[in-house]
Amino acid sequence: MEKKIAVYICTGCGIGDALDIDALSKVATGEYKVSICKTDGFLCGKDGVELIKKDIEGEGVNTIVIAGCSSRVNYDVFDFGPDKIVERTNLREQVAWCHPAGDEDTQMLAEDYLRMSLAKLKNVNLPEPYQVDDFSKAILVVGGGFTGLNAALESARAGYQTILVEKEAALGGYVGKMYKQVPLKAPFTELEENSIPALIKAVEEAGVKVYTSATIEKTAGAPGMFDVTINQNGSTVQERVGAIVLATGARPYDPGKLGHLGFGQYENVITQAMFEEMAAAGKLEAGKVAFIQCAGSRDKEHLPYCSAACCIESIKQALYVKENNPEANVYIYYKDIRSNGQYEHFYKKAQQEGVIFIKGDVTAITENDGTLTIEADDHTMGTKSEADEFDLVVLANGMVPAAAFGEMLDAAPAQDEAAAAADEPKVSVAPIIKSNMLNLEYRQGPELPSLKYGFPDSHYICFPYETRRTGIYAAGVVRAPMDMLSALEDATGAALKAIQCVEATARGQALHPRSGDMSYPEFNMTRCTQCKRCTEECPFGAINEDEKANPLPNPTRCRRCGTCMGACPERIISFKNYSVPMIGNMVKAIEVPEEIEEKPRILVFACENDAIPALDMAGINRLEYNPWVRIIPVRCLGSLNLIWINDAMARGFDGVLLMGCKHGDDYQCHFMKGSELAEYRLSKISETLNRLGLESERVRATTVNIMDYDKIPAMLDEFAKELEELGPNPMKDFQ
Amino acid sequence: MEQKNNQPVKYDLNFAREIYSLENGSYIKQCMQCGMCAISCATREIMDYSPRRLFNLIKLGKKDEVLEANTMWQCTSCCTCKARCPRGIPIIDVMHDLKKYAIQNGYSDDPRAAFYKAFWAEVASRGKVFEGGVTARYYLIRGLDELKKAFAMKDVGLNMLRHKRMPLLPPKKVKGLGNLKKIIRKAQELERKEAGR
């Protein structure tokens, strides 16, 4: 595409008062020889937009630079169709609103930002959506329990071909074997009939293709083109699907490990699942029953987490006993009753029915003359207590996700060796457990990476229902421990995510968080050295490898973060509108004054997801910060290529600051590991910098949360002060 | 509660069931031991047990501890706990039930139990309150030892007489005392019905 560039400078919102607009225009028309450069007092207004549209029609303008507000606002107003390139220069939030008006430094800053935008355009091209041959919009649901059936039903009713795979001979899963179920509708106080039979019928009527007694032998491909090999009773079938919902559920915690609570020792100490069977068989004659909560859960020796459903399940089972015999004595020993949300009504109902709740830890269970005695520390009384003559003790033995069973995949040995050799920071690798559920043909491992305790979740607050594999959504108790109401919500949520995935992929668009992005990484394979960094570091496992370690990209698995681009030492990976030379040109476009002028320059690479909004927020709140900084937004700090830091230091920048998201256990990086990788890479170059006679303190990484906007001025001032102490960059005058 | 002889406490549901069958007793079952009543209570500091603890003792079947406690007698019926209880327990009504139950079961050592009895006898017989009558009945119930205390209060009484704050002679009974008694009987009938829930 032959670019016909036009620059439009908005003078509204205080920009015109803060800057010398004529001088700014000359940067475009003079330095960059842009033939069209216009100003308007209200560019996002009807007349302003009309002005641009007239030039598009009359002058054939196809590349538009809007110098005005942040790209985070008015993006709909400045949308001129998919065949136009729109570049936004942020003169409002990052210049006029956070630097003094009429100041020389403010003017220099604005001019630099315009230069950066114009330099950037050299390497920006219109992305062409990636299209898949033989694309499928079908949705595969793995697991035919309560969550799986609901997810299948939702996706089928939304009009998508749905395939359901269940390993047992019959659908229904754990809930299917229950006598009755906890309430799922208002007033949340009454036991409900088991909904599974009706659900199975609805799923069959909705036209879901069901495979029972079936497992998944292999999942190859990528969103829109997953080729799933299903093994049903020994014979294999292949299905092509667009997205996958993983609803393989959980298994009760092994009661064999609960010997301290008498399981295995006394036959009347049973588990919740066993009690459910007894109830279904009509054996509810026990006159005095105790339920023991947190049998295994919230226990460092067993399951460190809360299994979330057992309190409500025990309350339900206590009500079975009361329903059968209102005079029966039912005790529930608990740590905390966690009846989340509407289930508080259910808890209250059980209290009204006369179930006795005792907050305390069970210390011993013994048998005397065929009945059981429970000793406990009663926490509300602060005393020891004893209750006897129990006919039955039911252990609420918690749940373990199906994804947690199996051997742990060895972490990449090459990385381990390297990290062990030197006492260097190491990038954490999410563990993958070979649980034989999906058997993915992915370079990074056959199953979903787990977040904690074997649950294959991602960051729930930022990415509900998503896993670290694009197009595969975990739902229900395999994702996190939860009650039935939450599982129902999960099923619907994951089904909708799967639908979103196939629809976006069909259009060649990225998924959350870069929804709608049409660009994808392209590899210049002639220069690849098979170093495997891109295949190892991709947070979504998008890149496979052939036998010679050549990367095999799967663009529909890609979330467009650019981590591969940052990783590649040969710089052969680029996007149509985001590339190493593009940022390199931006760095080079910034004018670095000579040492004698005493105007230092600090380059900031800021993550678009949290740091840039925080910087904009600082502007919106009119917080003034250091005028020496020049901010370059990056898709993720993971896309940071070290060559940019090289370029910046060679250009004479006094310091480089990386602003990314929080990493670690409760990471906020939108691409899981981006900021962590950036810091890791940074540790690699500090040595090189020192060798060049440059202090490694000149380059540093920091984490910024969107709420930290008020701390930004201090953060930048502090860095500037430290750089001042180091003195100017010695490379400055070699330009 | 102090643990006696380091023996583990046992749960006795019989007492609890009896309390739960009082007019407002069944509400106690809904208590989730959050302690909102305790932090809301103006007289909590001088109570033996906060309402929350009292309800827990009921659950455990600690009859003596519950009925000998001053908790319900210290309650001023200010209604703060009832208004705040997240489980909707009408705590002041429960306290009234407990007071009545304690008196009926011979746990009436607390001076306020005597006052309640005196006040009630006065109202039931006259339809009105006569201070002199209430005082006399109170001291009779409490026993002659208490008369010394009454003498100590004599100046207050004389001052009240002088300022016409206390009549010397009892007032007339209300008109239609029979109807009042009918009303009371009806209320008692309703109370029994409520308790049967």
CSV table of N, CA and C in Angstrom, one decimal, chain A residues 404-534:
chain,number,residue,atom,x,y,z
A,404,ALA,N,-5.4,-32.8,38.2
A,404,ALA,CA,-4.3,-32.9,39.1
A,404,ALA,C,-3.7,-34.3,39.2
A,405,PHE,N,-4.4,-35.3,38.5
A,405,PHE,CA,-3.9,-36.7,38.6
A,405,PHE,C,-3.0,-37.0,37.4
A,406,GLY,N,-1.8,-37.4,37.7
A,406,GLY,CA,-0.9,-37.7,36.6
A,406,GLY,C,0.5,-37.3,37.0
A,407,GLU,N,1.4,-37.7,36.1
A,407,GLU,CA,2.8,-37.4,36.3
A,407,GLU,C,3.1,-35.9,36.0
A,408,MET,N,4.0,-35.3,36.7
A,408,MET,CA,4.4,-33.9,36.4
A,408,MET,C,5.3,-33.9,35.1
A,409,LEU,N,5.0,-33.0,34.2
A,409,LEU,CA,5.9,-32.9,33.1
A,409,LEU,C,7.2,-32.3,33.5
A,410,ASP,N,8.3,-32.8,33.0
A,410,ASP,CA,9.6,-32.2,33.4
A,410,ASP,C,9.7,-30.8,32.7
A,411,ALA,N,10.1,-29.9,33.5
A,411,ALA,CA,10.3,-28.5,33.0
A,411,ALA,C,11.5,-28.6,32.0
A,412,ALA,N,11.5,-27.7,31.1
A,412,ALA,CA,12.5,-27.7,30.0
A,412,ALA,C,13.9,-27.8,30.7
A,413,PRO,N,14.6,-28.9,30.4
A,413,PRO,CA,15.9,-29.1,31.1
A,413,PRO,C,17.0,-28.1,30.8
A,414,ALA,N,17.0,-27.6,29.5
A,414,ALA,CA,18.0,-26.7,29.1
A,414,ALA,C,18.0,-25.4,30.0
A,415,GLN,N,16.8,-24.9,30.3
A,415,GLN,CA,16.6,-23.7,31.0
A,415,GLN,C,17.1,-24.0,32.5
A,416,ASP,N,16.8,-25.1,33.0
A,416,ASP,CA,17.1,-25.5,34.4
A,416,ASP,C,18.7,-25.5,34.5
A,417,GLU,N,19.3,-26.1,33.6
A,417,GLU,CA,20.8,-26.1,33.7
A,417,GLU,C,21.4,-24.7,33.7
A,418,ALA,N,20.9,-23.9,32.7
A,418,ALA,CA,21.4,-22.6,32.6
A,418,ALA,C,21.2,-21.8,33.9
A,419,ALA,N,20.0,-22.0,34.5
A,419,ALA,CA,19.7,-21.2,35.7
A,419,ALA,C,20.5,-21.8,36.9
A,420,ALA,N,20.7,-23.1,36.9
A,420,ALA,CA,21.4,-23.7,38.0
A,420,ALA,C,22.9,-23.3,37.9
A,421,ALA,N,23.4,-23.2,36.7
A,421,ALA,CA,24.8,-22.8,36.5
A,421,ALA,C,25.2,-21.5,37.2
A,422,ALA,N,24.4,-20.5,36.9
A,422,ALA,CA,24.6,-19.2,37.5
A,422,ALA,C,23.5,-18.9,38.5
A,423,ASP,N,23.7,-18.1,39.4
A,423,ASP,CA,22.7,-17.7,40.4
A,423,ASP,C,21.8,-16.6,39.8
A,424,GLU,N,21.2,-16.9,38.7
A,424,GLU,CA,20.5,-15.9,38.0
A,424,GLU,C,19.0,-16.0,38.3
A,425,PRO,N,18.3,-14.9,38.1
A,425,PRO,CA,16.8,-15.1,38.2
A,425,PRO,C,16.3,-16.0,37.2
A,426,LYS,N,15.3,-16.7,37.5
A,426,LYS,CA,14.7,-17.8,36.7
A,426,LYS,C,13.3,-17.4,36.4
A,427,VAL,N,12.8,-17.7,35.2
A,427,VAL,CA,11.4,-17.5,34.9
A,427,VAL,C,10.7,-18.7,35.3
A,428,SER,N,9.6,-18.4,36.1
A,428,SER,CA,8.8,-19.5,36.6
A,428,SER,C,8.1,-20.2,35.4
A,429,VAL,N,8.0,-21.5,35.5
A,429,VAL,CA,7.3,-22.2,34.5
A,429,VAL,C,6.0,-22.9,35.1
A,430,ALA,N,4.9,-22.6,34.5
A,430,ALA,CA,3.7,-23.2,35.1
A,430,ALA,C,3.7,-24.7,34.9
A,431,PRO,N,3.4,-25.4,36.0
A,431,PRO,CA,3.5,-26.9,35.9
A,431,PRO,C,2.4,-27.5,35.0
A,432,ILE,N,2.8,-28.5,34.3
A,432,ILE,CA,1.9,-29.2,33.5
A,432,ILE,C,1.8,-30.7,34.0
A,433,ILE,N,0.6,-31.1,34.3
A,433,ILE,CA,0.4,-32.5,34.8
A,433,ILE,C,-0.2,-33.4,33.7
A,434,LYS,N,0.5,-34.5,33.5
A,434,LYS,CA,0.0,-35.4,32.4
A,434,LYS,C,-1.3,-36.1,32.8
A,435,SER,N,-2.4,-35.4,32.8
A,435,SER,CA,-3.6,-36.0,33.4
A,435,SER,C,-4.5,-36.7,32.3
A,436,ASN,N,-3.9,-36.9,31.1
A,436,ASN,CA,-4.6,-37.7,30.1
A,436,ASN,C,-6.0,-37.2,29.8
A,437,MET,N,-6.2,-35.9,29.7
A,437,MET,CA,-7.5,-35.4,29.4
A,437,MET,C,-7.7,-34.9,28.0
A,438,LEU,N,-6.7,-34.1,27.5
A,438,LEU,CA,-6.8,-33.6,26.2
A,438,LEU,C,-5.7,-34.1,25.3
A,439,ASN,N,-4.5,-34.5,25.9
A,439,ASN,CA,-3.4,-35.0,25.1
A,439,ASN,C,-3.1,-34.1,23.9
A,440,LEU,N,-2.8,-32.8,24.3
A,440,LEU,CA,-2.5,-31.8,23.3
A,440,LEU,C,-1.2,-32.1,22.5
A,441,GLU,N,-1.3,-31.8,21.2
A,441,GLU,CA,0.0,-31.9,20.5
A,441,GLU,C,0.6,-30.5,20.5
A,442,TYR,N,1.1,-30.1,21.7
A,442,TYR,CA,1.7,-28.8,21.9
A,442,TYR,C,3.1,-29.0,22.3
A,443,ARG,N,3.9,-28.1,21.8
A,443,ARG,CA,5.4,-28.3,22.1
A,443,ARG,C,5.6,-28.2,23.6
A,444,GLN,N,4.8,-27.4,24.3
A,444,GLN,CA,5.1,-27.1,25.7
A,444,GLN,C,4.5,-28.2,26.6
A,445,GLY,N,3.7,-29.1,26.1
A,445,GLY,CA,3.2,-30.2,27.0
A,445,GLY,C,1.8,-30.6,26.6
A,446,PRO,N,1.4,-31.8,27.1
A,446,PRO,CA,0.1,-32.4,26.6
A,446,PRO,C,-1.1,-31.9,27.3
A,447,GLU,N,-1.0,-31.1,28.4
A,447,GLU,CA,-2.2,-30.7,29.1
A,447,GLU,C,-2.1,-29.2,29.4
A,448,LEU,N,-3.2,-28.7,30.0
A,448,LEU,CA,-3.2,-27.3,30.3
A,448,LEU,C,-2.2,-27.0,31.5
A,449,PRO,N,-1.5,-25.9,31.4
A,449,PRO,CA,-0.7,-25.5,32.6
A,449,PRO,C,-1.6,-25.2,33.8
A,450,SER,N,-1.1,-25.6,35.0
A,450,SER,CA,-2.0,-25.3,36.1
A,450,SER,C,-1.5,-24.1,36.8
A,451,LEU,N,-2.5,-23.5,37.5
A,451,LEU,CA,-2.2,-22.2,38.2
A,451,LEU,C,-1.7,-22.5,39.7
A,452,LYS,N,-2.6,-23.3,40.4
A,452,LYS,CA,-2.2,-23.7,41.7
A,452,LYS,C,-3.0,-25.0,42.1
A,453,TYR,N,-2.3,-25.8,42.9
A,453,TYR,CA,-2.9,-27.1,43.3
A,453,TYR,C,-3.5,-27.9,42.2
A,454,GLY,N,-2.9,-27.8,41.0
A,454,GLY,CA,-3.4,-28.6,39.9
A,454,GLY,C,-4.6,-28.1,39.2
A,455,PHE,N,-5.1,-27.0,39.6
A,455,PHE,CA,-6.3,-26.4,38.8
A,455,PHE,C,-5.8,-25.6,37.6
A,456,PRO,N,-6.3,-26.0,36.4
A,456,PRO,CA,-5.7,-25.3,35.2
A,456,PRO,C,-6.4,-24.0,34.9
A,457,ASP,N,-6.4,-23.1,35.9
A,457,ASP,CA,-7.0,-21.8,35.8
A,457,ASP,C,-6.0,-20.8,35.2
A,458,SER,N,-6.6,-19.7,34.9
A,458,SER,CA,-5.7,-18.6,34.5
A,458,SER,C,-6.0,-17.5,35.6
A,459,HIS,N,-5.7,-16.3,35.3
A,459,HIS,CA,-6.0,-15.3,36.3
A,459,HIS,C,-7.5,-14.9,36.2
A,460,TYR,N,-8.2,-15.3,37.3
A,460,TYR,CA,-9.7,-15.3,37.1
A,460,TYR,C,-10.2,-13.8,37.0
A,461,ILE,N,-9.6,-12.9,37.8
A,461,ILE,CA,-10.1,-11.5,37.7
A,461,ILE,C,-10.0,-10.9,36.3
A,462,CYS,N,-8.8,-11.1,35.7
A,462,CYS,CA,-8.6,-10.5,34.4
A,462,CYS,C,-9.1,-11.4,33.3
A,463,PHE,N,-9.0,-12.7,33.5
A,463,PHE,CA,-9.4,-13.6,32.3
A,463,PHE,C,-10.3,-14.7,32.8
A,464,PRO,N,-11.6,-14.4,33.1
A,464,PRO,CA,-12.5,-15.4,33.5
A,464,PRO,C,-12.6,-16.5,32.5
A,465,TYR,N,-12.6,-17.7,33.0
A,465,TYR,CA,-12.8,-19.0,32.2
A,465,TYR,C,-11.7,-19.3,31.3
A,466,GLU,N,-10.7,-18.4,31.2
A,466,GLU,CA,-9.6,-18.7,30.2
A,466,GLU,C,-8.5,-19.5,30.9
A,467,THR,N,-7.8,-20.3,30.0
A,467,THR,CA,-6.7,-21.1,30.5
A,467,THR,C,-5.5,-20.5,29.8
A,468,ARG,N,-4.3,-21.1,30.0
A,468,ARG,CA,-3.2,-20.6,29.3
A,468,ARG,C,-3.0,-21.3,27.9
A,469,ARG,N,-4.1,-21.8,27.4
A,469,ARG,CA,-4.1,-22.3,26.0
A,469,ARG,C,-5.3,-21.7,25.3
A,470,THR,N,-5.1,-20.9,24.3
A,470,THR,CA,-6.1,-20.2,23.6
A,470,THR,C,-7.1,-21.2,23.1
A,471,GLY,N,-8.4,-20.9,23.2
A,471,GLY,CA,-9.5,-21.7,22.6
A,471,GLY,C,-9.9,-22.9,23.5
A,472,ILE,N,-9.2,-23.0,24.6
A,472,ILE,CA,-9.6,-24.1,25.6
A,472,ILE,C,-10.0,-23.5,26.9
A,473,TYR,N,-11.2,-23.7,27.3
A,473,TYR,CA,-11.8,-23.0,28.4
A,473,TYR,C,-12.2,-24.0,29.5
A,474,ALA,N,-11.6,-23.9,30.7
A,474,ALA,CA,-11.9,-24.8,31.8
A,474,ALA,C,-13.2,-24.3,32.5
A,475,ALA,N,-14.1,-25.2,32.9
A,475,ALA,CA,-15.3,-24.8,33.6
A,475,ALA,C,-15.6,-25.8,34.7
A,476,GLY,N,-16.2,-25.2,35.7
A,476,GLY,CA,-16.7,-26.1,36.8
A,476,GLY,C,-15.5,-26.5,37.7
A,477,VAL,N,-15.7,-27.6,38.4
A,477,VAL,CA,-14.8,-27.9,39.5
A,477,VAL,C,-13.4,-28.3,39.0
A,478,VAL,N,-13.2,-28.5,37.7
A,478,VAL,CA,-11.8,-28.7,37.3
A,478,VAL,C,-11.0,-27.4,37.3
A,479,ARG,N,-11.8,-26.3,37.2
A,479,ARG,CA,-11.1,-25.0,37.1
A,479,ARG,C,-10.8,-24.5,38.5
A,480,ALA,N,-11.7,-24.6,39.4
A,480,ALA,CA,-11.6,-24.1,40.8
A,480,ALA,C,-12.7,-24.9,41.6
A,481,PRO,N,-12.4,-25.0,42.9
A,481,PRO,CA,-13.5,-25.7,43.7
A,481,PRO,C,-14.7,-24.7,43.7
A,482,MET,N,-15.9,-25.3,43.6
A,482,MET,CA,-17.1,-24.4,43.6
A,482,MET,C,-18.3,-25.2,43.8
A,483,ASP,N,-19.4,-24.5,44.2
A,483,ASP,CA,-20.7,-25.2,44.4
A,483,ASP,C,-21.4,-25.2,43.1
A,484,MET,N,-22.6,-25.8,43.1
A,484,MET,CA,-23.3,-26.1,41.9
A,484,MET,C,-23.8,-24.9,41.1
A,485,LEU,N,-24.2,-23.9,41.9
A,485,LEU,CA,-24.7,-22.6,41.3
A,485,LEU,C,-23.5,-22.0,40.5
A,486,SER,N,-22.3,-22.0,41.1
A,486,SER,CA,-21.2,-21.4,40.4
A,486,SER,C,-20.8,-22.2,39.2
A,487,ALA,N,-20.9,-23.6,39.3
A,487,ALA,CA,-20.6,-24.4,38.2
A,487,ALA,C,-21.5,-24.2,37.1
A,488,LEU,N,-22.8,-23.9,37.4
A,488,LEU,CA,-23.8,-23.6,36.3
A,488,LEU,C,-23.4,-22.3,35.6
A,489,GLU,N,-23.0,-21.3,36.4
A,489,GLU,CA,-22.5,-20.1,35.8
A,489,GLU,C,-21.3,-20.3,35.0
A,490,ASP,N,-20.4,-21.1,35.5
A,490,ASP,CA,-19.1,-21.4,34.8
A,490,ASP,C,-19.4,-22.0,33.4
A,491,ALA,N,-20.3,-23.0,33.4
A,491,ALA,CA,-20.7,-23.7,32.2
A,491,ALA,C,-21.1,-22.7,31.1
A,492,THR,N,-22.0,-21.8,31.5
A,492,THR,CA,-22.5,-20.8,30.6
A,492,THR,C,-21.4,-19.9,30.1
A,493,GLY,N,-20.6,-19.5,31.1
A,493,GLY,CA,-19.5,-18.5,30.8
A,493,GLY,C,-18.5,-19.2,29.8
A,494,ALA,N,-18.1,-20.4,30.1
A,494,ALA,CA,-17.1,-21.0,29.2
A,494,ALA,C,-17.7,-21.3,27.9
A,495,ALA,N,-19.0,-21.7,27.8
A,495,ALA,CA,-19.6,-21.9,26.5
A,495,ALA,C,-19.6,-20.6,25.7
A,496,LEU,N,-19.9,-19.5,26.3
A,496,LEU,CA,-19.9,-18.2,25.6
A,496,LEU,C,-18.4,-17.8,25.2
A,497,LYS,N,-17.5,-18.1,26.0
A,497,LYS,CA,-16.1,-17.9,25.7
A,497,LYS,C,-15.7,-18.7,24.4
A,498,ALA,N,-16.1,-19.9,24.4
A,498,ALA,CA,-15.8,-20.8,23.3
A,498,ALA,C,-16.4,-20.3,22.0
A,499,ILE,N,-17.7,-19.7,22.1
A,499,ILE,CA,-18.3,-19.2,21.0
A,499,ILE,C,-17.6,-17.9,20.5
A,500,GLN,N,-17.2,-17.1,21.5
A,500,GLN,CA,-16.4,-15.9,21.2
A,500,GLN,C,-15.2,-16.3,20.4
A,501,CYS,N,-14.6,-17.3,20.8
A,501,CYS,CA,-13.3,-17.8,20.2
A,501,CYS,C,-13.5,-18.2,18.8
A,502,VAL,N,-14.5,-19.0,18.5
A,502,VAL,CA,-14.7,-19.4,17.1
A,502,VAL,C,-15.1,-18.3,16.2
A,503,GLU,N,-15.9,-17.4,16.8
A,503,GLU,CA,-16.4,-16.3,15.9
A,503,GLU,C,-15.2,-15.3,15.6
A,504,ALA,N,-14.4,-15.0,16.6
A,504,ALA,CA,-13.3,-14.1,16.4
A,504,ALA,C,-12.3,-14.7,15.5
A,505,THR,N,-12.0,-16.0,15.7
A,505,THR,CA,-11.0,-16.7,14.9
A,505,THR,C,-11.5,-16.8,13.4
A,506,ALA,N,-12.8,-16.9,13.2
A,506,ALA,CA,-13.3,-17.0,11.9
A,506,ALA,C,-13.0,-15.7,11.1
A,507,ARG,N,-13.0,-14.6,11.9
A,507,ARG,CA,-12.7,-13.3,11.2
A,507,ARG,C,-11.2,-13.0,11.2
A,508,GLY,N,-10.4,-13.9,11.7
A,508,GLY,CA,-9.0,-13.6,11.8
A,508,GLY,C,-8.6,-12.6,12.9
A,509,GLN,N,-9.5,-12.5,13.9
A,509,GLN,CA,-9.2,-11.6,15.0
A,509,GLN,C,-8.6,-12.3,16.2
A,510,ALA,N,-7.9,-11.5,17.0
A,510,ALA,CA,-7.3,-12.0,18.2
A,510,ALA,C,-8.4,-12.0,19.3
A,511,LEU,N,-8.2,-12.8,20.3
A,511,LEU,CA,-9.1,-12.9,21.5
A,511,LEU,C,-8.6,-12.0,22.5
A,512,HIS,N,-9.3,-11.9,23.6
A,512,HIS,CA,-9.0,-11.1,24.8
A,512,HIS,C,-7.5,-11.3,25.2
A,513,PRO,N,-6.8,-10.4,25.6
A,513,PRO,CA,-7.2,-9.0,25.8
A,513,PRO,C,-7.0,-8.1,24.5
A,514,ARG,N,-6.4,-8.6,23.4
A,514,ARG,CA,-6.3,-7.8,22.2
A,514,ARG,C,-7.4,-8.1,21.3
A,515,SER,N,-8.6,-8.1,21.8
A,515,SER,CA,-9.8,-8.5,21.0
A,515,SER,C,-9.8,-7.6,19.7
A,516,GLY,N,-10.0,-8.3,18.6
A,516,GLY,CA,-10.2,-7.6,17.3
A,516,GLY,C,-8.9,-7.3,16.6
A,517,ASP,N,-7.8,-7.6,17.2
A,517,ASP,CA,-6.5,-7.3,16.5
A,517,ASP,C,-6.4,-8.3,15.4
A,518,MET,N,-6.1,-7.8,14.2
A,518,MET,CA,-6.0,-8.7,13.0
A,518,MET,C,-4.5,-9.1,12.7
A,519,SER,N,-3.6,-8.5,13.4
A,519,SER,CA,-2.2,-8.8,13.1
A,519,SER,C,-1.8,-10.1,13.7
A,520,TYR,N,-0.8,-10.7,13.2
A,520,TYR,CA,-0.3,-12.0,13.9
A,520,TYR,C,1.2,-12.1,13.5
A,521,PRO,N,2.0,-12.8,14.3
A,521,PRO,CA,3.4,-12.8,14.1
A,521,PRO,C,3.8,-13.6,12.8
A,522,GLU,N,4.7,-13.0,12.1
A,522,GLU,CA,5.2,-13.6,10.9
A,522,GLU,C,6.7,-13.9,11.0
A,523,PHE,N,7.2,-15.0,10.6
A,523,PHE,CA,8.5,-15.5,10.8
A,523,PHE,C,9.3,-15.5,9.5
A,524,ASN,N,10.5,-14.8,9.6
A,524,ASN,CA,11.4,-14.9,8.4
A,524,ASN,C,12.3,-16.0,8.6
A,525,MET,N,11.9,-17.2,8.1
A,525,MET,CA,12.5,-18.5,8.5
A,525,MET,C,13.9,-18.6,8.0
A,526,THR,N,14.3,-17.9,6.9
A,526,THR,CA,15.6,-18.0,6.4
A,526,THR,C,16.7,-17.7,7.4
A,527,ARG,N,16.4,-16.8,8.4
A,527,ARG,CA,17.4,-16.4,9.3
A,527,ARG,C,17.3,-17.1,10.7
A,528,CYS,N,16.4,-18.0,10.8
A,528,CYS,CA,16.1,-18.7,12.1
A,528,CYS,C,17.3,-19.6,12.5
A,529,THR,N,17.7,-19.5,13.7
A,529,THR,CA,18.9,-20.3,14.2
A,529,THR,C,18.4,-21.5,15.1
A,530,GLN,N,17.1,-21.7,15.1
A,530,GLN,CA,16.6,-22.9,15.9
A,530,GLN,C,17.0,-22.8,17.4
A,531,CYS,N,17.0,-21.6,17.9
A,531,CYS,CA,17.4,-21.4,19.3
A,531,CYS,C,16.3,-21.8,20.3
A,532,LYS,N,15.0,-22.0,19.8
A,532,LYS,CA,13.9,-22.4,20.6
A,532,LYS,C,13.3,-21.4,21.6
A,533,ARG,N,13.9,-20.2,21.6
A,533,ARG,CA,13.4,-19.3,22.6
A,533,ARG,C,11.9,-18.9,22.4
A,534,CYS,N,11.5,-18.7,21.2
A,534,CYS,CA,10.1,-18.4,21.0
A,534,CYS,C,9.2,-19.5,21.3
